[in-house]
Amino acid sequence: MAETIAAPAASTGRRGKRPPVGEPVIERAFRLLAAFDQSHRGLTLASLSRRSATPLSTTRRLAEQLVEVGALERDDAGRYVIGLRLYEVASLAPRGLGLREIAMPYLEDLFVVTREHVQLAVLEGSHAVLVERRSRPGAVAVEYRIGGTLPVLNTALGLVLLAYLADDRLAEVLAACTHQDDLVAAGHPDAVERALAAVRQSGVATINRRTPVPIVAVAAPIRGRQDAVVAALSIVVPAGADPRSYEAVVRTAARGISRALRSSQL
Amino acid sequence: MAETIAAPAASTGRRGKRPPVGEPVIERAFRLLAAFDQSHRGLTLASLSRRSATPLSTTRRLAEQLVEVGALERDDAGRYVIGLRLYEVASLAPRGLGLREIAMPYLEDLFVVTREHVQLAVLEGSHAVLVERRSRPGAVAVEYRIGGTLPVLNTALGLVLLAYLADDRLAEVLAACTHQDDLVAAGHPDAVERALAAVRQSGVATINRRTPVPIVAVAAPIRGRQDAVVAALSIVVPAGADPRSYEAVVRTAARGISRALRSSQL
């Protein structure tokens, strides 16, 4: 299990834009796919070309090939959108829906007992990816989308995912965060290191945030085989709640998921 | 072409041979991705080559490029697995997690009220894809996996997805089903057409199944812009329940999702 879902270091730092000349077709195709994001789910040929920094003619040719295999689809307006076929294939990612499948009953338990937001995330490159969330309608608003990214600093999930990294991998992630607002907000590297040490000592990460909505988040690590931390589980409650009252329940649910992971075939 | 490279022992005997002339790289790459399924989530180079009917050397080169872009990852055992980066991109599929995001509160309501399995599916090619399911631990067992496929005949979701297709598209899907067991089970084409007409008339599809677990399923259409049926919602309950007692609640929830979809930007 751990072998399968441990974050591969190789995937870090490969997202930089490169000139299309001599670039392998697969890399160019994925640059097209990476042009989509939450506020750009449907792209015209021109905007796909612009956002992927790919010449129009190349964009057209590659996009049509991606439509052929189902990685892209065209909507009613003729815009390109990510295809359901890609979702089918991607649903087999052990660190995505594979993890989710195993974790879901525990998330469900935690949600039913607390009636608050419950979130599950993994590390990918230098950011965290939200794998699943269970939310009660009307619970305190949180801004992250399933399958979307969240910052590693200033989120309880992120701190847990960082706290157990090997030194060189941590340095790599923090270097990638340098230009992010949240590293500025997190303060001096020493402050980050102190925060991570506190997580390692207590086994939970706690965040009090005032913006955009005042919340308290408590997260705990999920461990796969060989005890490697492969994911994090959090609960998000309105500001003013005592985080200590949530530590036991989050840690307990995270341990349940860890045990299920270790005995799974992922 | 497929026959040529599917020859037994091709993967070892053709080392260094060039890939089939003319097949686009993207198509070949997706053939590699399509080699993964629920019971093959981790593949060695040799099994990836065999299952995708691609020469070993080509498989190695393409797989490494897919690892570069994060579409594949390698686990500690060296096996290839679908990468989380692919899940991130695919999460933007409007007919996948996009639909799920909008439908989730309604699925949740339906689940909370009934405490039974609630499922959401769309049509992809000649099969249905399960986009989401909400299940109570201990509810009647269902065999489908989120992101996985389910047959269009002999499932309530599938019948709904078929019932509103244009004639030529329906013929296409049914032709693709010819060799599937479930078409045999569904009986004569006339029987299928009668079943679909009944769905169109009542606005719901009902299935009583004895195997693998006796269940009753009731499904209703979800309509997007221009009233086109874009998805189906179902509830699955233990055999013996009166399906009519679930029709109103499923149709109501499906209408709620339809309304939300139409006012969304998807």
Coordinates of C-alpha atoms in Angstrom, one line a residue:
Chain A
M1 CA 0.0 0.0 0.0
A2 CA 2.6 2.5 1.1
E3 CA 4.6 1.6 -1.9
T4 CA 1.7 2.4 -4.1
I5 CA 0.5 5.7 -2.7
A6 CA 3.7 7.2 -1.4
A7 CA 4.2 10.5 -3.2
P8 CA 6.8 10.0 -5.9
A9 CA 9.5 12.6 -5.7
A10 CA 9.9 12.4 -9.4
S11 CA 6.7 14.3 -10.0
T12 CA 8.0 17.5 -8.4
G13 CA 9.0 20.5 -10.4
R14 CA 8.0 19.1 -13.8
R15 CA 5.3 21.6 -14.4
G16 CA 7.4 24.4 -15.7
K17 CA 6.6 25.7 -19.2
R18 CA 9.0 24.6 -21.9
P19 CA 9.2 25.7 -25.5
P20 CA 7.3 23.3 -27.8
V21 CA 10.3 22.8 -30.1
G22 CA 11.5 19.2 -29.7
E23 CA 9.1 18.6 -26.8
P24 CA 7.7 15.1 -26.8
V25 CA 4.1 14.8 -28.0
I26 CA 2.9 13.5 -24.6
E27 CA 4.3 16.5 -22.8
R28 CA 2.6 18.8 -25.3
A29 CA -0.7 17.0 -24.9
F30 CA -0.6 17.2 -21.2
R31 CA 0.2 20.9 -21.4
L32 CA -3.1 21.2 -23.2
L33 CA -4.9 19.3 -20.5
A34 CA -3.2 21.4 -17.8
A35 CA -4.7 24.5 -19.4
F36 CA -8.0 23.7 -17.8
D37 CA -8.7 24.7 -14.3
Q38 CA -11.7 25.4 -12.1
S39 CA -12.5 28.7 -13.6
H40 CA -11.6 27.5 -17.1
R41 CA -13.5 24.3 -17.6
G42 CA -14.5 25.0 -21.2
L43 CA -12.0 26.5 -23.6
T44 CA -12.2 27.6 -27.2
L45 CA -9.5 26.5 -29.5
A46 CA -8.0 30.0 -29.3
S47 CA -8.0 30.1 -25.5
L48 CA -6.7 26.6 -25.3
S49 CA -3.8 27.6 -27.5
R50 CA -3.1 30.7 -25.5
R51 CA -3.3 29.2 -22.1
S52 CA -1.1 26.2 -23.1
A53 CA 1.4 28.5 -25.0
T54 CA 1.0 26.2 -28.0
P55 CA 0.7 27.3 -31.6
L56 CA -2.9 27.3 -32.9
S57 CA -2.3 24.7 -35.5
T58 CA -0.6 22.3 -33.1
T59 CA -3.3 22.9 -30.6
R60 CA -6.0 22.0 -33.1
R61 CA -4.2 18.8 -34.1
L62 CA -3.4 17.6 -30.6
A63 CA -6.9 18.6 -29.3
E64 CA -8.6 16.6 -31.9
Q65 CA -6.4 13.6 -31.1
L66 CA -7.3 14.0 -27.4
V67 CA -11.0 14.1 -28.4
E68 CA -10.5 10.9 -30.4
V69 CA -9.3 9.0 -27.3
G70 CA -11.9 10.7 -25.0
A71 CA -9.5 12.8 -22.9
L72 CA -11.3 15.9 -24.2
E73 CA -14.9 16.4 -25.3
R74 CA -16.6 19.3 -27.0
D75 CA -19.6 20.9 -25.3
D76 CA -22.7 22.3 -26.9
A77 CA -20.9 25.6 -27.6
G78 CA -18.1 23.7 -29.3
R79 CA -15.6 24.5 -26.5
Y80 CA -13.2 21.8 -25.4
V81 CA -13.8 20.3 -21.9
I82 CA -12.1 17.5 -20.0
G83 CA -13.6 14.2 -21.1
L84 CA -15.3 11.7 -19.0
R85 CA -13.1 9.0 -20.4
L86 CA -10.1 10.6 -18.7
Y87 CA -12.1 10.6 -15.4
E88 CA -12.7 6.9 -15.9
V89 CA -9.0 6.2 -16.3
A90 CA -8.0 8.6 -13.5
S91 CA -10.4 7.0 -11.1
L92 CA -8.0 4.1 -10.8
A93 CA -5.3 6.3 -9.3
P94 CA -4.4 4.6 -6.0
R95 CA -3.7 7.9 -4.3
G96 CA -7.1 9.4 -5.7
L97 CA -10.3 7.4 -5.7
G98 CA -8.5 4.3 -4.5
L99 CA -7.6 5.9 -1.3
R100 CA -11.0 7.6 -1.2
E101 CA -12.8 4.2 -1.6
I102 CA -11.0 2.8 1.5
A103 CA -11.3 6.0 3.5
M104 CA -15.0 6.8 2.8
P105 CA -16.6 4.8 5.5
Y106 CA -14.4 6.4 8.1
L107 CA -15.0 9.9 6.7
E108 CA -18.7 9.0 6.9
D109 CA -18.5 8.0 10.5
L110 CA -16.6 11.2 11.4
F111 CA -19.1 13.3 9.5
V112 CA -22.1 11.6 11.0
V113 CA -20.8 12.0 14.6
T114 CA -19.6 15.6 14.3
R115 CA -21.7 17.0 11.5
E116 CA -18.8 19.2 10.4
H117 CA -16.6 19.3 7.3
V118 CA -14.4 16.3 7.0
Q119 CA -11.5 16.4 4.4
L120 CA -9.0 14.0 3.0
A121 CA -5.8 15.1 1.1
V122 CA -2.5 13.8 -0.3
L123 CA 0.7 15.6 -1.3
E124 CA 1.4 16.0 -5.0
G125 CA 4.4 18.0 -6.0
S126 CA 4.5 21.0 -3.8
H127 CA 0.8 21.3 -3.0
A128 CA -1.9 19.2 -1.5
V129 CA -4.8 17.7 -3.4
L130 CA -8.2 17.4 -1.9
V131 CA -9.3 13.8 -2.5
E132 CA -12.6 13.9 -0.7
R133 CA -14.8 16.0 1.5
R134 CA -18.0 15.4 3.3
S135 CA -20.0 18.5 4.2
R136 CA -23.3 19.2 5.8
P137 CA -25.3 21.7 3.9
G138 CA -24.9 24.9 5.9
A139 CA -21.7 23.9 7.6
V140 CA -19.0 26.6 7.7
A141 CA -17.9 27.4 4.2
V142 CA -14.6 26.0 2.9
E143 CA -13.1 27.0 -0.4
Y144 CA -11.5 23.8 -1.7
R145 CA -12.8 21.6 -4.5
I146 CA -12.4 17.9 -4.7
G147 CA -9.6 17.1 -7.1
G148 CA -8.4 20.6 -6.6
T149 CA -5.3 21.9 -4.8
L150 CA -4.8 23.5 -1.5
P151 CA -1.7 25.2 -0.1
V152 CA 0.5 23.1 2.2
L153 CA 1.3 26.0 4.5
N154 CA -1.5 27.5 6.6
T155 CA -3.7 24.5 6.2
A156 CA -3.9 21.8 8.8
L157 CA -3.9 19.1 6.1
G158 CA -0.8 20.6 4.5
L159 CA 1.1 20.8 7.8
V160 CA 0.5 17.2 8.5
L161 CA 1.6 16.2 5.0
L162 CA 4.8 18.2 5.4
A163 CA 5.6 17.2 9.0
Y164 CA 6.6 13.7 8.1
L165 CA 8.6 14.3 4.9
A166 CA 12.3 13.5 4.6
D167 CA 14.4 16.6 5.0
D168 CA 15.4 16.9 1.3
R169 CA 11.9 16.4 0.1
L170 CA 10.6 19.0 2.6
A171 CA 13.3 21.5 1.5
E172 CA 12.1 21.0 -2.1
V173 CA 8.5 21.6 -1.3
L174 CA 9.3 24.7 0.8
A175 CA 11.5 26.1 -2.0
A176 CA 8.6 25.7 -4.4
C177 CA 6.4 27.6 -1.9
T178 CA 8.8 30.6 -1.7
H179 CA 6.8 32.8 -4.0
Q180 CA 3.5 31.8 -2.5
D181 CA 1.7 34.2 -0.3
D182 CA 1.2 31.6 2.3
L183 CA 4.9 31.2 2.9
V184 CA 5.0 34.9 3.6
A185 CA 2.1 34.5 5.9
A186 CA 3.7 31.5 7.6
G187 CA 6.7 33.7 8.5
H188 CA 10.3 32.7 8.9
P189 CA 11.5 29.2 8.0
D190 CA 12.2 28.6 11.7
A191 CA 8.5 29.3 12.4
V192 CA 7.6 26.7 9.8
E193 CA 10.0 24.2 11.3
R194 CA 8.7 24.8 14.8
A195 CA 5.1 24.3 13.6
L196 CA 6.1 21.0 11.9
A197 CA 8.0 19.8 15.0
A198 CA 4.8 20.5 17.1
V199 CA 2.8 18.4 14.6
R200 CA 5.3 15.5 14.9
Q201 CA 5.2 15.7 18.7
S202 CA 1.4 15.9 19.2
G203 CA 0.3 13.8 16.2
V204 CA -2.1 16.5 15.1
A205 CA -1.9 19.9 13.3
T206 CA -4.2 22.7 14.3
I207 CA -4.9 25.9 12.4
N208 CA -6.9 29.0 13.4
R209 CA -7.7 31.0 10.4
R210 CA -9.6 34.4 10.2
T211 CA -10.0 34.7 6.4
P212 CA -11.9 34.1 4.2
V213 CA -14.1 32.6 6.9
P214 CA -13.0 32.2 10.5
I215 CA -12.4 28.5 11.1
V216 CA -10.5 26.0 13.2
A217 CA -9.1 23.0 11.5
V218 CA -7.6 19.9 13.1
A219 CA -5.7 17.3 11.0
A220 CA -4.0 13.9 11.6
P221 CA -1.8 11.7 9.5
I222 CA -2.9 8.6 7.7
R223 CA -0.2 6.0 7.4
G224 CA 0.3 3.2 4.9
R225 CA 2.6 0.3 4.9
Q226 CA 6.0 0.8 6.7
D227 CA 4.2 3.5 8.6
A228 CA 4.8 6.1 5.9
V229 CA 2.5 9.1 6.1
V230 CA 0.6 8.9 2.8
A231 CA -2.4 11.2 3.4
A232 CA -4.0 13.5 6.0
L233 CA -7.5 13.7 7.4
S234 CA -9.0 16.9 8.8
I235 CA -12.1 18.4 10.4
V236 CA -13.0 22.0 9.8
V237 CA -15.2 23.7 12.4
P238 CA -16.4 27.3 13.0
A239 CA -13.9 29.6 14.8
G240 CA -14.3 29.6 18.6
A241 CA -14.5 25.8 18.9
D242 CA -11.9 24.3 21.1
P243 CA -9.6 22.3 18.8
R244 CA -8.6 20.0 21.6
S245 CA -12.1 18.6 21.7
Y246 CA -11.6 17.3 18.1
E247 CA -8.1 15.9 18.3
A248 CA -9.1 12.5 19.7
V249 CA -11.9 11.9 17.1
V250 CA -9.8 13.0 14.1
R251 CA -6.8 10.9 15.2
T252 CA -9.0 7.9 15.8
A253 CA -10.6 8.1 12.4
A254 CA -7.2 8.6 10.8
R255 CA -6.0 5.4 12.5
G256 CA -9.0 3.5 11.2
I257 CA -8.2 4.6 7.7
S258 CA -4.5 3.7 8.2
R259 CA -5.4 0.2 9.3
A260 CA -7.8 -0.3 6.4
L261 CA -5.1 0.9 4.0
R262 CA -2.5 -1.4 5.2
S263 CA -4.8 -4.4 4.8
S264 CA -5.9 -3.3 1.4
Q265 CA -4.5 -4.4 -1.9
L266 CA -3.9 -0.9 -3.3
Chain B
M1 CA -2.7 -3.1 -36.8
A2 CA -3.9 -4.1 -33.4
E3 CA -3.7 -7.8 -34.5
T4 CA -0.1 -7.3 -35.6
I5 CA 1.1 -6.0 -32.3
A6 CA -1.1 -8.2 -30.2
A7 CA 0.8 -11.3 -31.4
P8 CA 1.9 -13.4 -28.5
A9 CA 5.4 -12.9 -27.2
A10 CA 5.5 -9.6 -29.1
S11 CA 6.7 -7.9 -26.0
T12 CA 9.9 -9.9 -25.7
G13 CA 10.4 -10.9 -29.4
R14 CA 10.0 -7.4 -30.8
R15 CA 12.4 -5.5 -28.6
G16 CA 13.5 -2.4 -30.4
K17 CA 10.9 -2.6 -33.1
R18 CA 9.2 0.6 -34.1
P19 CA 5.6 1.2 -33.0
P20 CA 2.9 0.7 -35.6
V21 CA 3.4 3.2 -38.4
G22 CA 0.8 5.9 -38.4
E23 CA -0.7 5.4 -35.0
P24 CA -0.5 8.8 -33.2
V25 CA 1.5 8.9 -30.1
I26 CA -1.4 10.1 -28.1
E27 CA -3.5 7.1 -29.1
R28 CA -0.7 4.8 -28.1
A29 CA -0.2 6.6 -24.8
F30 CA -3.9 6.2 -24.0
R31 CA -3.8 2.6 -24.9
L32 CA -1.2 2.3 -22.1
L33 CA -3.5 4.1 -19.7
A34 CA -6.4 2.0 -20.7
A35 CA -4.5 -1.2 -19.7
F36 CA -5.2 -0.4 -16.1
D37 CA -8.5 -1.5 -14.5
Q38 CA -9.9 -2.3 -11.1
S39 CA -8.1 -5.6 -10.8
H40 CA -5.0 -4.3 -12.4
R41 CA -4.2 -1.1 -10.6
G42 CA -0.4 -1.7 -10.6
L43 CA 1.3 -3.1 -13.7
T44 CA 4.9 -4.1 -14.3
L45 CA 6.5 -3.0 -17.5
A46 CA 6.0 -6.4 -19.0
S47 CA 2.3 -6.7 -18.0
L48 CA 1.7 -3.1 -19.2
S49 CA 3.2 -4.0 -22.5
R50 CA 1.2 -7.2 -22.8
R51 CA -2.1 -5.7 -21.7
S52 CA -1.8 -2.8 -24.0
A53 CA -0.5 -4.9 -26.9
T54 CA 2.5 -2.5 -27.3
P55 CA 6.1 -3.6 -27.9
L56 CA 8.2 -3.6 -24.7
S57 CA 10.6 -0.8 -25.8
T58 CA 7.7 1.4 -26.9
T59 CA 5.9 0.8 -23.7
R60 CA 9.0 1.7 -21.7
R61 CA 9.6 4.9 -23.5
L62 CA 5.9 6.0 -23.5
A63 CA 5.4 5.0 -19.8
E64 CA 8.4 7.0 -18.8
Q65 CA 7.1 10.0 -20.6
L66 CA 3.7 9.5 -18.8
V67 CA 5.6 9.4 -15.5
E68 CA 7.3 12.7 -16.4
V69 CA 3.9 14.4 -16.8
G70 CA 2.4 12.7 -13.8
A71 CA -0.1 10.6 -15.6
L72 CA 1.6 7.5 -14.3
E73 CA 3.5 7.0 -11.1
R74 CA 5.8 4.2 -10.0
D75 CA 5.3 2.5 -6.7
D76 CA 8.1 1.1 -4.5
A77 CA 7.9 -2.2 -6.2
G78 CA 8.6 -0.5 -9.6
R79 CA 5.1 -1.1 -10.9
Y80 CA 3.3 1.6 -12.8
V81 CA 0.1 3.0 -11.3
I82 CA -2.2 5.8 -12.5
G83 CA -0.9 9.1 -11.2
L84 CA -2.6 11.5 -8.9
R85 CA -1.8 14.3 -11.4
L86 CA -4.2 12.6 -13.9
Y87 CA -6.9 12.6 -11.2
E88 CA -6.3 16.3 -10.7
V89 CA -6.8 17.1 -14.4
A90 CA -9.7 14.6 -14.8
S91 CA -11.5 16.1 -11.8
L92 CA -12.4 19.0 -14.1
A93 CA -14.5 16.8 -16.4
P94 CA -17.9 18.5 -16.4
R95 CA -19.6 15.1 -16.8
G96 CA -17.5 13.7 -13.9
L97 CA -16.7 15.6 -10.7
G98 CA -18.3 18.7 -12.2
L99 CA -21.7 17.0 -12.3
R100 CA -21.0 15.3 -9.0
E101 CA -20.3 18.7 -7.3
I102 CA -23.6 20.0 -8.3
A103 CA -25.6 16.8 -7.6
M104 CA -24.0 16.0 -4.3
P105 CA -26.3 18.0 -2.0
Y106 CA -29.3 16.3 -3.6
L107 CA -27.8 12.9 -3.4
E108 CA -27.1 13.7 0.2
D109 CA -30.7 14.7 0.8
L110 CA -32.0 11.5 -0.9
F111 CA -29.6 9.4 1.1
V112 CA -30.4 11.0 4.5
V113 CA -34.1 10.6 3.9
T114 CA -34.1 7.0 2.6
R115 CA -30.8 5.6 4.1
E116 CA -30.5 3.5 0.9
H117 CA -27.9 3.4 -1.9
V118 CA -28.1 6.5 -4.1
Q119 CA -26.3 6.5 -7.4
L120 CA -25.5 8.9 -10.2
A121 CA -24.4 7.9 -13.7
V122 CA -23.7 9.2 -17.2
L123 CA -23.4 7.5 -20.6
E124 CA -20.0 7.1 -22.1
G125 CA -19.7 5.2 -25.4
S126 CA -21.8 2.1 -25.0
H127 CA -21.7 1.8 -21.2
A128 CA -22.7 3.9 -18.2
V129 CA -20.1 5.3 -15.8
L130 CA -20.9 5.6 -12.1
V131 CA -20.1 9.1 -11.1
E132 CA -21.1 9.0 -7.5
R133 CA -22.7 6.8 -4.9
R134 CA -23.7 7.4 -1.3
S135 CA -24.1 4.2 0.7
R136 CA -25.0 3.5 4.3
P137 CA -22.6 0.9 5.7
G138 CA -24.7 -2.3 5.8
A139 CA -27.1 -1.3 3.1
V140 CA -27.8 -3.9 0.4
A141 CA -24.6 -4.7 -1.5
V142 CA -24.0 -3.2 -4.9
E143 CA -21.2 -4.1 -7.1
Y144 CA -20.3 -0.9 -9.0
R145 CA -17.3 1.3 -8.2
I146 CA -17.2 5.0 -8.6
G147 CA -15.5 5.9 -11.9
G148 CA -16.2 2.4 -13.0
T149 CA -18.6 1.2 -15.7
L150 CA -22.0 -0.5 -15.4
P151 CA -24.0 -2.1 -18.1
V152 CA -26.8 -0.1 -19.8
L153 CA -29.2 -3.0 -20.1
N154 CA -30.6 -4.5 -16.9
T155 CA -29.7 -1.5 -14.7
A156 CA -32.3 1.1 -14.0
L157 CA -29.6 3.8 -14.5
G158 CA -28.8 2.4 -17.9
L159 CA -32.4 2.2 -19.1
V160 CA -32.9 5.8 -18.2
L161 CA -29.8 6.8 -20.1
L162 CA -30.9 4.8 -23.2
A163 CA -34.5 5.8 -23.1
Y164 CA -34.0 9.4 -24.3
L165 CA -31.3 8.8 -26.9
A166 CA -31.8 9.7 -30.5
D167 CA -32.6 6.6 -32.6
D168 CA -29.3 6.4 -34.4
R169 CA -27.3 6.8 -31.2
L170 CA -29.5 4.1 -29.5
A171 CA -28.9 1.7 -32.3
E172 CA -25.2 2.3 -32.0
V173 CA -25.2 1.5 -28.3
L174 CA -27.4 -1.6 -28.7
A175 CA -25.1 -2.8 -31.5
A176 CA -22.1 -2.5 -29.1
C177 CA -24.1 -4.5 -26.5
T178 CA -24.8 -7.4 -28.9
H179 CA -22.2 -9.7 -27.4
Q180 CA -22.8 -8.7 -23.8
D181 CA -24.5 -11.2 -21.6
D182 CA -27.0 -8.5 -20.5
L183 CA -28.4 -8.1 -24.0
V184 CA -29.1 -11.8 -24.0
A185 CA -30.7 -11.4 -20.6
A186 CA -32.7 -8.4 -21.8
G187 CA -34.2 -10.6 -24.5
H188 CA -35.5 -9.6 -27.9
P189 CA -34.8 -6.1 -29.2
D190 CA -38.6 -5.5 -29.1
A191 CA -38.5 -6.2 -25.4
V192 CA -35.8 -3.6 -25.0
E193 CA -37.8 -1.1 -27.0
R194 CA -40.9 -1.8 -25.0
A195 CA -38.9 -1.3 -21.7
L196 CA -37.5 2.1 -23.0
A197 CA -40.9 3.2 -24.1
A198 CA -42.2 2.5 -20.6
V199 CA -39.4 4.6 -19.1
R200 CA -40.3 7.5 -21.4
Q201 CA -43.9 7.3 -20.5
S202 CA -43.5 7.0 -16.7
G203 CA -40.4 9.1 -16.3
V204 CA -38.7 6.3 -14.2
A205 CA -37.0 3.0 -14.8
T206 CA -37.5 0.1 -12.5
I207 CA -35.4 -3.0 -12.3
N208 CA -35.9 -6.1 -10.1
R209 CA -32.8 -8.2 -10.0
R210 CA -32.2 -11.5 -8.3
T211 CA -28.4 -11.8 -8.8
P212 CA -25.9 -11.3 -7.4
V213 CA -28.0 -9.8 -4.6
P214 CA -31.8 -9.4 -4.9
I215 CA -32.5 -5.7 -5.3
V216 CA -35.0 -3.3 -6.6
A217 CA -33.7 -0.1 -8.3
V218 CA -35.6 2.9 -9.4
A219 CA -34.0 5.6 -11.6
A220 CA -35.0 8.9 -13.1
P221 CA -33.5 11.2 -15.7
I222 CA -31.4 14.3 -15.0
R223 CA -31.8 17.0 -17.7
G224 CA -29.3 19.7 -18.6
R225 CA -29.7 22.6 -21.0
Q226 CA -32.3 22.3 -23.7
D227 CA -33.9 19.6 -21.6
A228 CA -31.4 17.0 -22.9
V229 CA -31.0 14.0 -20.6
V230 CA -27.4 14.1 -19.4
A231 CA -27.3 11.8 -16.4
A232 CA -29.5 9.4 -14.3
L233 CA -30.1 9.2 -10.6
S234 CA -31.1 5.9 -8.9
I235 CA -31.9 4.4 -5.6
V236 CA -31.2 0.7 -4.9
V237 CA -33.2 -1.0 -2.2
P238 CA -33.5 -4.6 -1.0
A239 CA -35.8 -6.9 -3.0
G240 CA -39.4 -6.9 -1.8
A241 CA -39.7 -3.2 -1.4
D242 CA -42.4 -1.6 -3.5
P243 CA -40.6 0.4 -6.2
R244 CA -43.6 2.8 -6.5
S245 CA -42.9 4.1 -3.1
Y246 CA -39.6 5.4 -4.3
E247 CA -40.6 6.9 -7.6
A248 CA -41.7 10.2 -6.3
V249 CA -38.6 10.8 -4.2
V250 CA -36.2 9.8 -6.9
R251 CA -37.9 12.0 -9.5
T252 CA -38.0 14.9 -7.2
A253 CA -34.3 14.7 -6.4
A254 CA -33.5 14.3 -10.1
R255 CA -35.5 17.4 -10.9
G256 CA -33.6 19.3 -8.2
I257 CA -30.3 18.3 -9.8
S258 CA -31.6 19.2 -13.2
R259 CA -32.5 22.7 -12.1
A260 CA -29.1 23.2 -10.4
L261 CA -27.3 22.0 -13.5
R262 CA -29.2 24.4 -15.8
S263 CA -28.3 27.4 -13.6
S264 CA -24.7 26.3 -13.3
Q265 CA -21.9 27.3 -15.6
L266 CA -21.0 23.7 -16.5

